[in-house]
PDB file of C-alpha atoms in Angstrom:
ATOM      1  CA  THR A  13      25.586   3.638 -80.646  1.00 70.00           C
ATOM      2  CA  GLN A  14      23.829   0.445 -79.689  1.00 73.00           C
ATOM      3  CA  LEU A  15      22.478  -1.593 -82.597  1.00 86.00           C
ATOM      4  CA  LEU A  16      20.427  -4.751 -82.858  1.00 93.00           C
ATOM      5  CA  GLU A  17      21.035  -6.919 -85.915  1.00 95.00           C
ATOM      6  CA  GLN A  18      17.999  -9.074 -86.610  1.00 96.00           C
ATOM      7  CA  SER A  19      17.953 -11.956 -89.080  1.00 97.00           C
ATOM      8  CA  PRO A  20      16.568 -13.184 -91.315  1.00 97.00           C
ATOM      9  CA  GLN A  21      14.693 -10.176 -92.627  1.00 96.00           C
ATOM     10  CA  PHE A  22      12.163 -12.280 -94.529  1.00 96.00           C
ATOM     11  CA  LEU A  23      11.086 -15.873 -93.973  1.00 97.00           C
ATOM     12  CA  SER A  24       8.510 -17.829 -95.939  1.00 97.00           C
ATOM     13  CA  ILE A  25       7.786 -21.365 -94.741  1.00 97.00           C
ATOM     14  CA  GLN A  26       5.186 -24.120 -94.835  1.00 98.00           C
ATOM     15  CA  GLU A  27       2.882 -24.941 -91.967  1.00 98.00           C
ATOM     16  CA  GLY A  28       4.514 -27.390 -89.566  1.00 98.00           C
ATOM     17  CA  GLU A  29       8.091 -26.250 -90.127  1.00 98.00           C
ATOM     18  CA  ASN A  30      10.339 -24.916 -87.383  1.00 98.00           C
ATOM     19  CA  LEU A  31      12.171 -21.605 -87.546  1.00 98.00           C
ATOM     20  CA  THR A  32      14.557 -19.434 -85.568  1.00 98.00           C
ATOM     21  CA  VAL A  33      14.936 -15.657 -85.614  1.00 98.00           C
ATOM     22  CA  TYR A  34      18.132 -14.116 -84.290  1.00 98.00           C
ATOM     23  CA  CYS A  35      18.814 -10.780 -82.666  1.00 97.00           C
ATOM     24  CA  ASN A  36      22.476  -9.883 -82.119  1.00 96.00           C
ATOM     25  CA  SER A  37      24.462  -6.953 -80.839  1.00 93.00           C
ATOM     26  CA  SER A  38      28.001  -6.055 -79.858  1.00 91.00           C
ATOM     27  CA  SER A  39      26.546  -4.160 -76.884  1.00 89.00           C
ATOM     28  CA  VAL A  40      25.107  -5.379 -73.609  1.00 89.00           C
ATOM     29  CA  PHE A  41      21.385  -4.894 -73.110  1.00 88.00           C
ATOM     30  CA  SER A  42      19.724  -4.753 -69.707  1.00 85.00           C
ATOM     31  CA  SER A  43      16.744  -6.556 -71.207  1.00 88.00           C
ATOM     32  CA  LEU A  44      15.318  -7.509 -74.578  1.00 92.00           C
ATOM     33  CA  GLN A  45      11.737  -7.598 -75.700  1.00 94.00           C
ATOM     34  CA  TRP A  46      10.138  -9.527 -78.550  1.00 97.00           C
ATOM     35  CA  TYR A  47       7.067  -8.144 -80.262  1.00 97.00           C
ATOM     36  CA  ARG A  48       4.745  -9.505 -82.939  1.00 97.00           C
ATOM     37  CA  GLN A  49       2.887  -7.136 -85.210  1.00 96.00           C
ATOM     38  CA  GLU A  50       0.133  -7.701 -87.733  1.00 93.00           C
ATOM     39  CA  PRO A  51      -0.405  -5.283 -90.653  1.00 89.00           C
ATOM     40  CA  GLY A  52      -2.106  -2.062 -89.583  1.00 88.00           C
ATOM     41  CA  GLU A  53      -1.907  -2.937 -85.897  1.00 93.00           C
ATOM     42  CA  GLY A  54       0.454  -1.991 -83.114  1.00 95.00           C
ATOM     43  CA  PRO A  55       3.221  -4.327 -81.903  1.00 96.00           C
ATOM     44  CA  VAL A  56       2.113  -6.762 -79.219  1.00 95.00           C
ATOM     45  CA  LEU A  57       4.633  -7.648 -76.538  1.00 95.00           C
ATOM     46  CA  LEU A  58       5.365 -11.395 -76.485  1.00 96.00           C
ATOM     47  CA  VAL A  59       8.074 -11.620 -73.852  1.00 95.00           C
ATOM     48  CA  THR A  60      10.796  -9.756 -71.976  1.00 93.00           C
ATOM     49  CA  VAL A  61      14.071 -11.460 -71.102  1.00 93.00           C
ATOM     50  CA  VAL A  62      16.186  -9.918 -68.396  1.00 90.00           C
ATOM     51  CA  THR A  63      18.647 -12.457 -67.022  1.00 92.00           C
ATOM     52  CA  GLY A  64      21.623 -13.725 -69.044  1.00 94.00           C
ATOM     53  CA  GLY A  65      21.053 -17.332 -70.136  1.00 96.00           C
ATOM     54  CA  GLU A  66      17.327 -17.055 -69.529  1.00 96.00           C
ATOM     55  CA  VAL A  67      14.934 -19.257 -71.511  1.00 98.00           C
ATOM     56  CA  LYS A  68      11.222 -18.497 -71.671  1.00 97.00           C
ATOM     57  CA  LYS A  69       8.534 -20.534 -73.360  1.00 97.00           C
ATOM     58  CA  LEU A  70       5.218 -19.296 -74.644  1.00 95.00           C
ATOM     59  CA  LYS A  71       3.352 -22.299 -76.088  1.00 96.00           C
ATOM     60  CA  ARG A  72       5.233 -23.114 -79.327  1.00 97.00           C
ATOM     61  CA  LEU A  73       7.552 -20.110 -78.970  1.00 98.00           C
ATOM     62  CA  THR A  74      10.897 -20.373 -77.139  1.00 98.00           C
ATOM     63  CA  PHE A  75      12.922 -17.288 -76.328  1.00 98.00           C
ATOM     64  CA  GLN A  76      16.548 -17.273 -75.223  1.00 98.00           C
ATOM     65  CA  PHE A  77      18.740 -14.490 -73.879  1.00 97.00           C
ATOM     66  CA  GLY A  78      22.461 -14.958 -74.336  1.00 96.00           C
ATOM     67  CA  ASP A  79      24.698 -15.399 -71.310  1.00 96.00           C
ATOM     68  CA  ALA A  80      26.406 -12.075 -72.018  1.00 95.00           C
ATOM     69  CA  ARG A  81      23.079 -10.307 -72.648  1.00 92.00           C
ATOM     70  CA  LYS A  82      24.176  -9.326 -76.157  1.00 93.00           C
ATOM     71  CA  ASP A  83      21.932 -11.597 -78.184  1.00 95.00           C
ATOM     72  CA  SER A  84      18.581 -13.319 -78.189  1.00 97.00           C
ATOM     73  CA  SER A  85      16.694 -15.806 -80.307  1.00 98.00           C
ATOM     74  CA  LEU A  86      13.097 -16.723 -80.969  1.00 98.00           C
ATOM     75  CA  HIS A  87      12.346 -20.306 -81.997  1.00 98.00           C
ATOM     76  CA  ILE A  88       8.926 -21.319 -83.261  1.00 98.00           C
ATOM     77  CA  THR A  89       8.046 -25.009 -83.361  1.00 98.00           C
ATOM     78  CA  ALA A  90       5.521 -26.328 -85.887  1.00 98.00           C
ATOM     79  CA  ALA A  91       4.639 -22.937 -87.329  1.00 98.00           C
ATOM     80  CA  GLN A  92       1.023 -22.189 -88.140  1.00 97.00           C
ATOM     81  CA  PRO A  93      -0.533 -19.632 -90.531  1.00 96.00           C
ATOM     82  CA  GLY A  94      -1.610 -17.643 -87.474  1.00 95.00           C
ATOM     83  CA  ASP A  95       2.065 -17.039 -86.680  1.00 97.00           C
ATOM     84  CA  THR A  96       2.357 -14.856 -89.789  1.00 97.00           C
ATOM     85  CA  GLY A  97       3.453 -11.319 -88.985  1.00 96.00           C
ATOM     86  CA  LEU A  98       6.345  -8.987 -88.337  1.00 96.00           C
ATOM     87  CA  TYR A  99       8.555 -10.032 -85.422  1.00 97.00           C
ATOM     88  CA  LEU A 100      10.580  -7.323 -83.743  1.00 97.00           C
ATOM     89  CA  CYS A 101      13.285  -7.556 -81.144  1.00 96.00           C
ATOM     90  CA  ALA A 102      13.946  -4.452 -79.075  1.00 94.00           C
ATOM     91  CA  GLY A 103      16.014  -3.504 -76.102  1.00 89.00           C
ATOM     92  CA  PHE A 104      16.859  -0.759 -73.672  1.00 79.00           C
ATOM     93  CA  GLY A 105      20.466   0.195 -73.259  1.00 59.00           C
ATOM     94  CA  HIS A 106      22.489  -1.087 -70.334  1.00 49.00           C
ATOM     95  CA  SER A 107      22.856   2.253 -68.596  1.00 45.00           C
ATOM     96  CA  GLY A 108      19.216   3.222 -68.882  1.00 46.00           C
ATOM     97  CA  GLN A 109      17.932   6.738 -68.532  1.00 49.00           C
ATOM     98  CA  ALA A 110      14.590   8.279 -67.795  1.00 48.00           C
ATOM     99  CA  GLY A 111      12.622   8.092 -71.009  1.00 50.00           C
ATOM    100  CA  THR A 112      15.288   6.151 -72.913  1.00 66.00           C
ATOM    101  CA  ALA A 113      13.706   4.781 -76.047  1.00 73.00           C
ATOM    102  CA  LEU A 114      13.735   1.221 -77.277  1.00 84.00           C
ATOM    103  CA  ILE A 115      16.304   0.214 -79.875  1.00 88.00           C
ATOM    104  CA  PHE A 116      14.640  -1.968 -82.493  1.00 93.00           C
ATOM    105  CA  GLY A 117      16.018  -4.601 -84.798  1.00 95.00           C
ATOM    106  CA  LYS A 118      14.963  -4.282 -88.445  1.00 94.00           C
ATOM    107  CA  GLY A 119      12.304  -6.932 -88.006  1.00 96.00           C
ATOM    108  CA  THR A 120      11.588 -10.341 -89.486  1.00 97.00           C
ATOM    109  CA  THR A 121       8.588 -10.681 -91.780  1.00 96.00           C
ATOM    110  CA  LEU A 122       7.311 -14.235 -91.370  1.00 97.00           C
ATOM    111  CA  SER A 123       4.851 -15.824 -93.771  1.00 97.00           C
ATOM    112  CA  VAL A 124       3.475 -19.278 -92.978  1.00 97.00           C
ATOM    113  CA  SER A 125       1.407 -20.918 -95.684  1.00 97.00           C
ATOM    114  CA  SER A 126      -0.913 -23.872 -95.239  1.00 94.00           C
TER     115      SER A 126
ATOM    116  CA  ASP B  16      -7.614  -0.862 -67.737  1.00 66.00           C
ATOM    117  CA  THR B  17      -4.506  -2.516 -69.191  1.00 69.00           C
ATOM    118  CA  GLU B  18      -4.206  -1.055 -72.651  1.00 92.00           C
ATOM    119  CA  VAL B  19      -3.077   1.921 -74.659  1.00 97.00           C
ATOM    120  CA  THR B  20      -5.811   3.399 -76.826  1.00 97.00           C
ATOM    121  CA  GLN B  21      -5.399   5.592 -79.867  1.00 98.00           C
ATOM    122  CA  THR B  22      -7.867   7.653 -81.859  1.00 98.00           C
ATOM    123  CA  PRO B  23      -8.664   7.914 -84.643  1.00 97.00           C
ATOM    124  CA  LYS B  24      -7.919   4.505 -86.144  1.00 97.00           C
ATOM    125  CA  HIS B  25      -7.637   5.991 -89.634  1.00 97.00           C
ATOM    126  CA  LEU B  26      -7.094   9.583 -90.758  1.00 97.00           C
ATOM    127  CA  VAL B  27      -6.962  11.086 -94.230  1.00 96.00           C
ATOM    128  CA  MET B  28      -5.912  14.704 -94.476  1.00 94.00           C
ATOM    129  CA  GLY B  29      -4.830  17.247 -97.033  1.00 92.00           C
ATOM    130  CA  MET B  30      -1.535  19.062 -96.873  1.00 91.00           C
ATOM    131  CA  THR B  31      -3.199  22.247 -95.591  1.00 90.00           C
ATOM    132  CA  ASN B  32      -5.257  20.590 -92.858  1.00 91.00           C
ATOM    133  CA  LYS B  33      -4.695  20.666 -89.109  1.00 95.00           C
ATOM    134  CA  LYS B  34      -5.510  17.503 -87.218  1.00 96.00           C
ATOM    135  CA  SER B  35      -4.587  15.796 -83.962  1.00 97.00           C
ATOM    136  CA  LEU B  36      -3.863  12.233 -82.912  1.00 98.00           C
ATOM    137  CA  LYS B  37      -4.790  11.166 -79.408  1.00 98.00           C
ATOM    138  CA  CYS B  38      -3.317   8.513 -77.126  1.00 98.00           C
ATOM    139  CA  GLU B  39      -4.558   7.483 -73.708  1.00 98.00           C
ATOM    140  CA  GLN B  40      -3.485   5.027 -71.011  1.00 97.00           C
ATOM    141  CA  HIS B  41      -4.791   4.521 -67.494  1.00 94.00           C
ATOM    142  CA  MET B  42      -2.111   2.150 -66.225  1.00 94.00           C
ATOM    143  CA  GLY B  43      -0.243   4.834 -64.297  1.00 93.00           C
ATOM    144  CA  HIS B  44       2.687   4.653 -66.698  1.00 93.00           C
ATOM    145  CA  ARG B  45       5.041   7.610 -66.435  1.00 92.00           C
ATOM    146  CA  ALA B  46       6.627   7.571 -69.888  1.00 91.00           C
ATOM    147  CA  MET B  47       4.789   7.938 -73.180  1.00 94.00           C
ATOM    148  CA  TYR B  48       6.132   7.742 -76.700  1.00 94.00           C
ATOM    149  CA  TRP B  49       5.259   8.616 -80.276  1.00 96.00           C
ATOM    150  CA  TYR B  50       6.648   6.446 -83.060  1.00 96.00           C
ATOM    151  CA  LYS B  51       6.274   6.565 -86.829  1.00 97.00           C
ATOM    152  CA  GLN B  52       6.263   3.304 -88.761  1.00 96.00           C
ATOM    153  CA  LYS B  53       6.433   2.556 -92.465  1.00 95.00           C
ATOM    154  CA  ALA B  54       5.300  -0.790 -93.865  1.00 91.00           C
ATOM    155  CA  LYS B  55       7.476  -3.773 -92.881  1.00 87.00           C
ATOM    156  CA  LYS B  56       9.932  -1.509 -91.072  1.00 92.00           C
ATOM    157  CA  PRO B  57      10.515  -1.126 -87.330  1.00 93.00           C
ATOM    158  CA  PRO B  58       8.996   1.824 -85.492  1.00 94.00           C
ATOM    159  CA  GLU B  59      11.044   5.041 -85.572  1.00 93.00           C
ATOM    160  CA  LEU B  60      11.079   7.105 -82.424  1.00 92.00           C
ATOM    161  CA  MET B  61       9.688  10.640 -82.658  1.00 94.00           C
ATOM    162  CA  PHE B  62       9.120  11.935 -79.122  1.00 93.00           C
ATOM    163  CA  VAL B  63       9.419  10.770 -75.537  1.00 91.00           C
ATOM    164  CA  TYR B  64       7.596  12.239 -72.563  1.00 93.00           C
ATOM    165  CA  SER B  65       8.906  11.243 -69.169  1.00 90.00           C
ATOM    166  CA  TYR B  66       6.885  12.352 -66.130  1.00 91.00           C
ATOM    167  CA  GLU B  67       4.906  14.649 -68.450  1.00 93.00           C
ATOM    168  CA  LYS B  68       8.027  16.458 -69.632  1.00 92.00           C
ATOM    169  CA  LEU B  69       9.382  16.211 -73.151  1.00 92.00           C
ATOM    170  CA  SER B  70      12.656  14.358 -72.710  1.00 87.00           C
ATOM    171  CA  ILE B  71      13.531  13.288 -76.243  1.00 83.00           C
ATOM    172  CA  ASN B  72      12.765  14.893 -79.615  1.00 85.00           C
ATOM    173  CA  GLU B  73      14.382  12.925 -82.418  1.00 85.00           C
ATOM    174  CA  SER B  74      14.820  15.934 -84.714  1.00 86.00           C
ATOM    175  CA  VAL B  75      11.234  15.716 -85.865  1.00 94.00           C
ATOM    176  CA  PRO B  76      10.014  18.485 -88.232  1.00 95.00           C
ATOM    177  CA  SER B  77       7.983  21.228 -86.575  1.00 95.00           C
ATOM    178  CA  ARG B  78       4.889  20.251 -88.540  1.00 96.00           C
ATOM    179  CA  PHE B  79       4.564  17.557 -85.830  1.00 97.00           C
ATOM    180  CA  SER B  80       3.867  19.032 -82.393  1.00 97.00           C
ATOM    181  CA  PRO B  81       3.472  16.788 -79.332  1.00 97.00           C
ATOM    182  CA  GLU B  82       1.554  17.653 -76.198  1.00 97.00           C
ATOM    183  CA  CYS B  83       1.167  15.857 -72.892  1.00 96.00           C
ATOM    184  CA  PRO B  84      -1.751  17.471 -70.998  1.00 95.00           C
ATOM    185  CA  ASN B  85      -1.494  15.003 -68.105  1.00 93.00           C
ATOM    186  CA  SER B  86       0.051  11.667 -67.198  1.00 91.00           C
ATOM    187  CA  SER B  87      -2.645   9.703 -69.040  1.00 96.00           C
ATOM    188  CA  LEU B  88      -2.905  11.630 -72.275  1.00 97.00           C
ATOM    189  CA  LEU B  89      -0.597  12.258 -75.181  1.00 98.00           C
ATOM    190  CA  ASN B  90      -1.487  14.209 -78.303  1.00 98.00           C
ATOM    191  CA  LEU B  91       0.262  14.719 -81.595  1.00 98.00           C
ATOM    192  CA  HIS B  92      -0.796  17.842 -83.469  1.00 98.00           C
ATOM    193  CA  LEU B  93      -0.349  17.769 -87.225  1.00 97.00           C
ATOM    194  CA  HIS B  94      -0.127  20.753 -89.554  1.00 95.00           C
ATOM    195  CA  ALA B  95       0.985  21.201 -93.155  1.00 94.00           C
ATOM    196  CA  LEU B  96       2.037  17.594 -93.553  1.00 95.00           C
ATOM    197  CA  GLN B  97       3.587  16.125 -96.676  1.00 96.00           C
ATOM    198  CA  PRO B  98       2.551  12.942 -98.518  1.00 96.00           C
ATOM    199  CA  GLU B  99       5.732  11.245 -97.293  1.00 96.00           C
ATOM    200  CA  ASP B 100       4.417  11.645 -93.747  1.00 97.00           C
ATOM    201  CA  SER B 101       1.820   8.979 -94.514  1.00 97.00           C
ATOM    202  CA  ALA B 102       2.509   6.115 -92.105  1.00 97.00           C
ATOM    203  CA  LEU B 103       1.252   4.238 -89.068  1.00 97.00           C
ATOM    204  CA  TYR B 104       1.670   6.421 -85.976  1.00 98.00           C
ATOM    205  CA  LEU B 105       2.117   4.440 -82.802  1.00 97.00           C
ATOM    206  CA  CYS B 106       1.832   5.518 -79.215  1.00 97.00           C
ATOM    207  CA  ALA B 107       3.485   3.532 -76.448  1.00 95.00           C
ATOM    208  CA  SER B 108       3.720   3.773 -72.681  1.00 94.00           C
ATOM    209  CA  GLU B 109       6.152   2.463 -70.091  1.00 91.00           C
ATOM    210  CA  PRO B 110       5.659   2.078 -66.323  1.00 90.00           C
ATOM    211  CA  THR B 111       8.900   3.435 -64.917  1.00 83.00           C
ATOM    212  CA  PRO B 112      11.283   5.147 -67.339  1.00 79.00           C
ATOM    213  CA  GLY B 113      14.799   3.813 -67.117  1.00 70.00           C
ATOM    214  CA  SER B 114      13.949   0.826 -64.942  1.00 73.00           C
ATOM    215  CA  ARG B 115      15.770  -2.398 -65.896  1.00 67.00           C
ATOM    216  CA  GLY B 116      13.350  -4.985 -67.228  1.00 70.00           C
ATOM    217  CA  ASP B 117      10.764  -2.329 -67.958  1.00 79.00           C
ATOM    218  CA  GLU B 118       8.438  -2.896 -70.888  1.00 87.00           C
ATOM    219  CA  GLN B 119       6.767  -0.704 -73.455  1.00 91.00           C
ATOM    220  CA  PHE B 120       3.184  -1.317 -74.446  1.00 93.00           C
ATOM    221  CA  PHE B 121       1.920  -0.116 -77.782  1.00 96.00           C
ATOM    222  CA  GLY B 122      -1.430   1.158 -78.889  1.00 97.00           C
ATOM    223  CA  PRO B 123      -3.116  -0.079 -82.081  1.00 96.00           C
ATOM    224  CA  GLY B 124      -1.876   2.909 -84.070  1.00 97.00           C
ATOM    225  CA  THR B 125      -3.397   5.553 -86.301  1.00 98.00           C
ATOM    226  CA  ARG B 126      -3.093   4.937 -90.048  1.00 97.00           C
ATOM    227  CA  LEU B 127      -2.444   8.402 -91.501  1.00 97.00           C
ATOM    228  CA  THR B 128      -2.741   9.197 -95.190  1.00 97.00           C
ATOM    229  CA  VAL B 129      -1.716  12.636 -96.444  1.00 96.00           C
ATOM    230  CA  LEU B 130      -3.074  13.567 -99.850  1.00 94.00           C
TER     231      LEU B 130
END
């Protein structure tokens, strides 16, 4: 069974601080997605990483995919209150099948106060 | 049209009611999903439809009944639910099931409360 271990589970920081969320597995993933979700809303896709060692930047957010495609990280620089939300990493298994569902990490609840 | 829509946004129902949740996408995606999500937890998979055929049922109780009338529509019929079924129900779609680098796109969800 493929699992994604996401940490930390909760993070409460001040505006302007930096933070990193980790997503780790003992299994290889063909790709990993990062989502952000606000209360009562559906998850919004932030990025997909596919290639081992890949780094993607989305404004103040930096996403990395490990060389072995077993782990990923999300780094936020100078966090703002608008970054508050639930961050989810998710991935499809390496083999892939028609209709294979996403495997989710447990999520990181981020609270940024001003 | 580049989004997944869900109706209703909110639903309150009694344990004896019958209701349906609706999901729609017009992106030509060939896989559609139902998830259940409790507060501050990740989504839990319920059903997967791939090319309009039910391909995965995650041992969901029969009081939840999915239906995929066509490639753009996905319904979830609800009957005799329990209060513990109260949750955010999310629909998602995916362009090409099983394709490496594929992505799932979620709808805004239906907030269901069972009294």
